[in-house]
């Protein structure tokens, strides 16, 4: 059963989102502030498949809770809810390890669709198989990435981006296609999101980062052969 934690200090929002998610068959946990969210995360993180965080919450804000989550796990997806629609907030959230970002007011139907997209990606990432390309090794069944034998710590979105490149190697992919494939068609951010994540992914892959080549004025291409 796919379990989701929704943390928001507005009871109306929590009830609305929870009703829609439960209708879709999800198990939902609720937290009314950042402190309560951290307690649930500390106790049940291994059983939670997705966390939806409001940015502005009492006790601890969403950014603090996100930092707390990423200190414990880079795998569980996190969706941020915010009443602010500034690009700087969105980039800040991605830098901290957020996977998705939705601005209030939002449609519960759209939110549910984005949750289903995240669930689908999680299921795809659980498929078995190991990919080797030079010093780069990806084990999808272990959700593990290594470069020259050393483990690489990727955020969930960086990992999904790498898997997308791996599955589309030697093909020039536009920024728009990458954004739609990795973030979903309902994502409302701009194409700079792709560039930001590619830059971070290249840095973490070290010498293997050069496998992700820039196609000027278009997007990116992953160059390599599977061994």
mmCIF file of C-alpha atoms in Angstrom:
data_model
loop_
_atom_site.group_PDB
_atom_site.id
_atom_site.type_symbol
_atom_site.label_atom_id
_atom_site.label_comp_id
_atom_site.label_asym_id
_atom_site.label_seq_id
_atom_site.Cartn_x
_atom_site.Cartn_y
_atom_site.Cartn_z
ATOM 1 C CA UNK A 1 0.000 0.000 0.000
ATOM 2 C CA UNK A 2 1.378 3.425 -1.024
ATOM 3 C CA UNK A 3 1.526 5.575 2.133
ATOM 4 C CA UNK A 4 1.556 9.379 2.022
ATOM 5 C CA UNK A 5 2.255 11.878 4.807
ATOM 6 C CA UNK A 6 0.567 15.272 4.378
ATOM 7 C CA UNK A 7 1.885 18.032 6.661
ATOM 8 C CA UNK A 8 -0.035 21.325 6.624
ATOM 9 C CA UNK A 9 -1.215 23.580 9.452
ATOM 10 C CA UNK A 10 -4.513 24.260 7.663
ATOM 11 C CA UNK A 11 -6.949 21.522 8.657
ATOM 12 C CA UNK A 12 -9.157 22.307 5.668
ATOM 13 C CA UNK A 13 -6.280 21.655 3.263
ATOM 14 C CA UNK A 14 -5.284 18.447 5.037
ATOM 15 C CA UNK A 15 -8.848 17.152 4.975
ATOM 16 C CA UNK A 16 -9.360 18.036 1.307
ATOM 17 C CA UNK A 17 -6.098 16.452 0.135
ATOM 18 C CA UNK A 18 -6.562 13.403 2.355
ATOM 19 C CA UNK A 19 -10.085 12.773 1.046
ATOM 20 C CA UNK A 20 -8.899 12.846 -2.563
ATOM 21 C CA UNK A 21 -5.894 10.635 -1.892
ATOM 22 C CA UNK A 22 -7.875 8.085 0.117
ATOM 23 C CA UNK A 23 -10.442 7.997 -2.675
ATOM 24 C CA UNK A 24 -7.583 6.930 -4.968
ATOM 25 C CA UNK A 25 -6.683 4.108 -2.612
ATOM 26 C CA UNK A 26 -3.727 5.645 -0.759
ATOM 27 C CA UNK A 27 -3.017 5.369 2.952
ATOM 28 C CA UNK A 28 -2.729 8.901 4.392
ATOM 29 C CA UNK A 29 -0.979 10.161 7.530
ATOM 30 C CA UNK A 30 -1.496 13.743 8.718
ATOM 31 C CA UNK A 31 0.585 16.283 10.638
ATOM 32 C CA UNK A 32 -0.607 19.744 11.694
ATOM 33 C CA UNK A 33 2.820 21.356 12.062
ATOM 34 C CA UNK A 34 6.500 20.796 11.368
ATOM 35 C CA UNK A 35 7.191 19.323 14.781
ATOM 36 C CA UNK A 36 4.479 16.695 14.443
ATOM 37 C CA UNK A 37 5.707 15.914 10.917
ATOM 38 C CA UNK A 38 9.247 15.298 12.188
ATOM 39 C CA UNK A 39 7.941 12.973 14.916
ATOM 40 C CA UNK A 40 6.028 10.883 12.378
ATOM 41 C CA UNK A 41 9.031 10.853 10.034
ATOM 42 C CA UNK A 42 11.356 9.713 12.823
ATOM 43 C CA UNK A 43 8.984 6.905 13.772
ATOM 44 C CA UNK A 44 7.703 5.761 10.377
ATOM 45 C CA UNK A 45 9.982 6.979 7.586
ATOM 46 C CA UNK A 46 10.667 3.457 6.319
ATOM 47 C CA UNK A 47 6.926 2.930 5.756
ATOM 48 C CA UNK A 48 6.244 6.271 4.023
ATOM 49 C CA UNK A 49 6.336 6.390 0.213
ATOM 50 C CA UNK A 50 5.674 10.127 -0.348
ATOM 51 C CA UNK A 51 5.707 13.247 1.836
ATOM 52 C CA UNK A 52 3.687 16.374 1.007
ATOM 53 C CA UNK A 53 4.949 19.403 2.940
ATOM 54 C CA UNK A 54 3.500 22.875 3.350
ATOM 55 C CA UNK A 55 6.286 25.460 3.390
ATOM 56 C CA UNK A 56 4.792 27.815 6.003
ATOM 57 C CA UNK A 57 4.077 25.770 9.144
ATOM 58 C CA UNK A 58 4.453 26.509 12.868
ATOM 59 C CA UNK A 59 7.144 24.921 15.059
ATOM 60 C CA UNK A 60 9.294 23.999 12.034
ATOM 61 C CA UNK A 61 8.701 25.260 8.500
ATOM 62 C CA UNK A 62 8.667 23.000 5.450
ATOM 63 C CA UNK A 63 12.269 23.768 4.550
ATOM 64 C CA UNK A 64 13.433 22.611 7.997
ATOM 65 C CA UNK A 65 11.388 19.424 7.729
ATOM 66 C CA UNK A 66 12.795 18.804 4.238
ATOM 67 C CA UNK A 67 16.348 19.149 5.560
ATOM 68 C CA UNK A 68 15.451 16.699 8.331
ATOM 69 C CA UNK A 69 14.128 14.209 5.788
ATOM 70 C CA UNK A 70 17.141 14.454 3.495
ATOM 71 C CA UNK A 71 19.489 13.933 6.438
ATOM 72 C CA UNK A 72 17.784 10.570 6.893
ATOM 73 C CA UNK A 73 16.918 9.534 3.344
ATOM 74 C CA UNK A 74 17.577 10.668 -0.207
ATOM 75 C CA UNK A 75 15.029 8.246 -1.586
ATOM 76 C CA UNK A 76 11.568 9.169 -0.286
ATOM 77 C CA UNK A 77 9.939 11.677 -2.694
ATOM 78 C CA UNK A 78 8.892 15.048 -1.255
ATOM 79 C CA UNK A 79 6.306 17.415 -2.745
ATOM 80 C CA UNK A 80 6.267 21.015 -1.454
ATOM 81 C CA UNK A 81 3.077 23.084 -1.080
ATOM 82 C CA UNK A 82 3.381 26.865 -0.937
ATOM 83 C CA UNK A 83 1.301 30.015 -1.298
ATOM 84 C CA UNK A 84 4.284 31.743 -2.911
ATOM 85 C CA UNK A 85 5.038 31.337 -6.603
ATOM 86 C CA UNK A 86 8.490 32.898 -6.816
ATOM 87 C CA UNK A 87 11.187 31.150 -8.864
ATOM 88 C CA UNK A 88 13.726 31.640 -6.075
ATOM 89 C CA UNK A 89 11.560 29.612 -3.681
ATOM 90 C CA UNK A 90 11.192 26.830 -6.218
ATOM 91 C CA UNK A 91 14.916 26.651 -6.966
ATOM 92 C CA UNK A 92 15.653 26.749 -3.217
ATOM 93 C CA UNK A 93 13.328 23.795 -2.672
ATOM 94 C CA UNK A 94 14.949 21.750 -5.419
ATOM 95 C CA UNK A 95 18.381 22.576 -4.035
ATOM 96 C CA UNK A 96 17.291 21.130 -0.685
ATOM 97 C CA UNK A 97 16.111 17.937 -2.357
ATOM 98 C CA UNK A 98 12.420 18.500 -3.145
ATOM 99 C CA UNK A 99 11.013 16.417 -6.006
ATOM 100 C CA UNK A 100 7.934 18.440 -6.889
ATOM 101 C CA UNK A 101 6.427 21.818 -6.137
ATOM 102 C CA UNK A 102 2.787 22.936 -6.255
ATOM 103 C CA UNK A 103 1.469 26.436 -5.575
ATOM 104 C CA UNK A 104 -1.670 27.242 -3.577
ATOM 105 C CA UNK A 105 -4.452 27.500 -4.472
ATOM 106 C CA UNK A 106 -4.293 24.238 -6.368
ATOM 107 C CA UNK A 107 -6.709 21.738 -7.828
ATOM 108 C CA UNK A 108 -6.917 18.519 -5.772
ATOM 109 C CA UNK A 109 -7.463 16.683 -9.049
ATOM 110 C CA UNK A 110 -4.138 17.992 -10.395
ATOM 111 C CA UNK A 111 -2.373 17.170 -7.123
ATOM 112 C CA UNK A 112 -3.780 13.621 -7.244
ATOM 113 C CA UNK A 113 -2.532 13.236 -10.821
ATOM 114 C CA UNK A 114 0.960 14.328 -9.810
ATOM 115 C CA UNK A 115 0.917 11.913 -6.887
ATOM 116 C CA UNK A 116 0.014 9.091 -9.279
ATOM 117 C CA UNK A 117 2.905 10.136 -11.538
ATOM 118 C CA UNK A 118 5.310 9.944 -8.593
ATOM 119 C CA UNK A 119 3.929 6.534 -7.612
ATOM 120 C CA UNK A 120 4.413 5.281 -11.168
ATOM 121 C CA UNK A 121 8.031 6.485 -11.241
ATOM 122 C CA UNK A 122 8.676 4.801 -7.892
ATOM 123 C CA UNK A 123 7.320 1.513 -9.268
ATOM 124 C CA UNK A 124 9.435 1.813 -12.411
ATOM 125 C CA UNK A 125 12.534 2.497 -10.339
ATOM 126 C CA UNK A 126 11.965 -0.711 -8.375
ATOM 127 C CA UNK A 127 12.464 -2.827 -11.504
ATOM 128 C CA UNK A 128 15.509 -5.048 -11.461
ATOM 129 C CA UNK A 129 18.536 -4.679 -13.661
ATOM 130 C CA UNK A 130 22.049 -3.295 -13.578
ATOM 131 C CA UNK A 131 23.522 -0.853 -16.069
ATOM 132 C CA UNK A 132 27.266 -0.451 -16.605
ATOM 133 C CA UNK A 133 28.844 2.289 -18.694
ATOM 134 C CA UNK A 134 32.566 2.792 -18.166
ATOM 135 C CA UNK A 135 33.054 3.601 -14.482
ATOM 136 C CA UNK A 136 29.333 4.261 -14.031
ATOM 137 C CA UNK A 137 27.244 1.459 -12.535
ATOM 138 C CA UNK A 138 23.508 1.720 -11.818
ATOM 139 C CA UNK A 139 21.619 -0.964 -9.905
ATOM 140 C CA UNK A 140 17.893 -0.211 -10.112
ATOM 141 C CA UNK A 141 16.871 -3.068 -7.851
ATOM 142 C CA UNK A 142 19.141 -1.604 -5.137
ATOM 143 C CA UNK A 143 18.504 1.985 -6.261
ATOM 144 C CA UNK A 144 22.261 2.435 -6.145
ATOM 145 C CA UNK A 145 24.652 4.471 -8.286
ATOM 146 C CA UNK A 146 28.415 4.027 -8.206
ATOM 147 C CA UNK A 147 31.293 5.747 -9.990
ATOM 148 C CA UNK A 148 34.588 3.846 -10.014
ATOM 149 C CA UNK A 149 33.247 1.698 -7.171
ATOM 150 C CA UNK A 150 32.298 4.635 -4.925
ATOM 151 C CA UNK A 151 28.630 5.195 -4.044
ATOM 152 C CA UNK A 152 27.040 8.414 -5.327
ATOM 153 C CA UNK A 153 24.403 10.069 -3.129
ATOM 154 C CA UNK A 154 21.644 11.381 -5.411
ATOM 155 C CA UNK A 155 18.334 12.999 -4.551
ATOM 156 C CA UNK A 156 15.263 11.146 -5.856
ATOM 157 C CA UNK A 157 14.844 13.601 -8.713
ATOM 158 C CA UNK A 158 18.539 13.408 -9.675
ATOM 159 C CA UNK A 159 18.239 9.624 -9.684
ATOM 160 C CA UNK A 160 15.125 9.721 -11.888
ATOM 161 C CA UNK A 161 16.891 12.109 -14.252
ATOM 162 C CA UNK A 162 19.860 9.752 -14.514
ATOM 163 C CA UNK A 163 17.554 6.793 -15.171
ATOM 164 C CA UNK A 164 15.835 8.808 -17.902
ATOM 165 C CA UNK A 165 19.194 9.485 -19.555
ATOM 166 C CA UNK A 166 20.185 5.827 -19.182
ATOM 167 C CA UNK A 167 16.949 4.685 -20.818
ATOM 168 C CA UNK A 168 17.412 7.163 -23.678
ATOM 169 C CA UNK A 169 21.157 6.916 -24.273
ATOM 170 C CA UNK A 170 22.592 8.311 -27.497
ATOM 171 C CA UNK A 171 19.331 10.163 -28.161
ATOM 172 C CA UNK A 172 19.175 13.969 -28.151
ATOM 173 C CA UNK A 173 16.377 14.913 -25.718
ATOM 174 C CA UNK A 174 14.918 18.408 -25.583
ATOM 175 C CA UNK A 175 14.627 20.191 -22.243
ATOM 176 C CA UNK A 176 10.849 20.133 -22.621
ATOM 177 C CA UNK A 177 10.765 16.372 -23.179
ATOM 178 C CA UNK A 178 13.045 15.803 -20.187
ATOM 179 C CA UNK A 179 10.879 18.049 -17.998
ATOM 180 C CA UNK A 180 7.695 16.237 -19.026
ATOM 181 C CA UNK A 181 9.219 12.775 -18.601
ATOM 182 C CA UNK A 182 10.898 13.335 -15.229
ATOM 183 C CA UNK A 183 8.678 15.969 -13.591
ATOM 184 C CA UNK A 184 5.380 15.141 -15.317
ATOM 185 C CA UNK A 185 3.129 16.979 -17.750
ATOM 186 C CA UNK A 186 1.324 18.740 -14.888
ATOM 187 C CA UNK A 187 4.508 20.362 -13.594
ATOM 188 C CA UNK A 188 4.330 24.142 -13.909
ATOM 189 C CA UNK A 189 8.013 25.024 -13.516
ATOM 190 C CA UNK A 190 10.223 26.258 -16.345
ATOM 191 C CA UNK A 191 13.002 24.645 -18.347
ATOM 192 C CA UNK A 192 15.700 26.052 -16.053
ATOM 193 C CA UNK A 193 14.747 23.286 -13.632
ATOM 194 C CA UNK A 194 16.279 20.768 -16.055
ATOM 195 C CA UNK A 195 19.518 22.751 -16.390
ATOM 196 C CA UNK A 196 19.851 23.114 -12.608
ATOM 197 C CA UNK A 197 19.420 19.392 -11.993
ATOM 198 C CA UNK A 198 21.713 18.385 -14.854
ATOM 199 C CA UNK A 199 24.445 20.632 -13.447
ATOM 200 C CA UNK A 200 24.127 19.039 -10.001
ATOM 201 C CA UNK A 201 23.968 15.523 -11.446
ATOM 202 C CA UNK A 202 27.101 16.056 -13.534
ATOM 203 C CA UNK A 203 28.974 17.335 -10.480
ATOM 204 C CA UNK A 204 27.998 14.304 -8.399
ATOM 205 C CA UNK A 205 28.961 11.871 -11.161
ATOM 206 C CA UNK A 206 32.451 13.359 -11.299
ATOM 207 C CA UNK A 207 34.390 12.122 -14.368
ATOM 208 C CA UNK A 208 31.271 10.267 -15.566
ATOM 209 C CA UNK A 209 29.372 13.548 -15.682
ATOM 210 C CA UNK A 210 30.814 14.173 -19.150
ATOM 211 C CA UNK A 211 28.576 11.364 -20.417
ATOM 212 C CA UNK A 212 25.716 13.872 -20.204
ATOM 213 C CA UNK A 213 26.459 16.114 -23.163
ATOM 214 C CA UNK A 214 24.828 19.443 -23.946
ATOM 215 C CA UNK A 215 23.048 19.739 -27.269
ATOM 216 C CA UNK A 216 23.328 23.484 -27.785
ATOM 217 C CA UNK A 217 20.021 25.281 -28.096
ATOM 218 C CA UNK A 218 18.069 22.052 -27.613
ATOM 219 C CA UNK A 219 18.775 19.879 -24.587
ATOM 220 C CA UNK A 220 21.014 16.968 -23.609
ATOM 221 C CA UNK A 221 22.270 13.595 -24.815
ATOM 222 C CA UNK A 222 23.662 10.708 -22.760
ATOM 223 C CA UNK A 223 26.605 9.126 -24.573
ATOM 224 C CA UNK A 224 27.715 5.647 -23.687
ATOM 225 C CA UNK A 225 27.357 1.959 -24.426
ATOM 226 C CA UNK A 226 25.952 -0.638 -22.125
ATOM 227 C CA UNK A 227 28.478 -3.337 -21.301
#
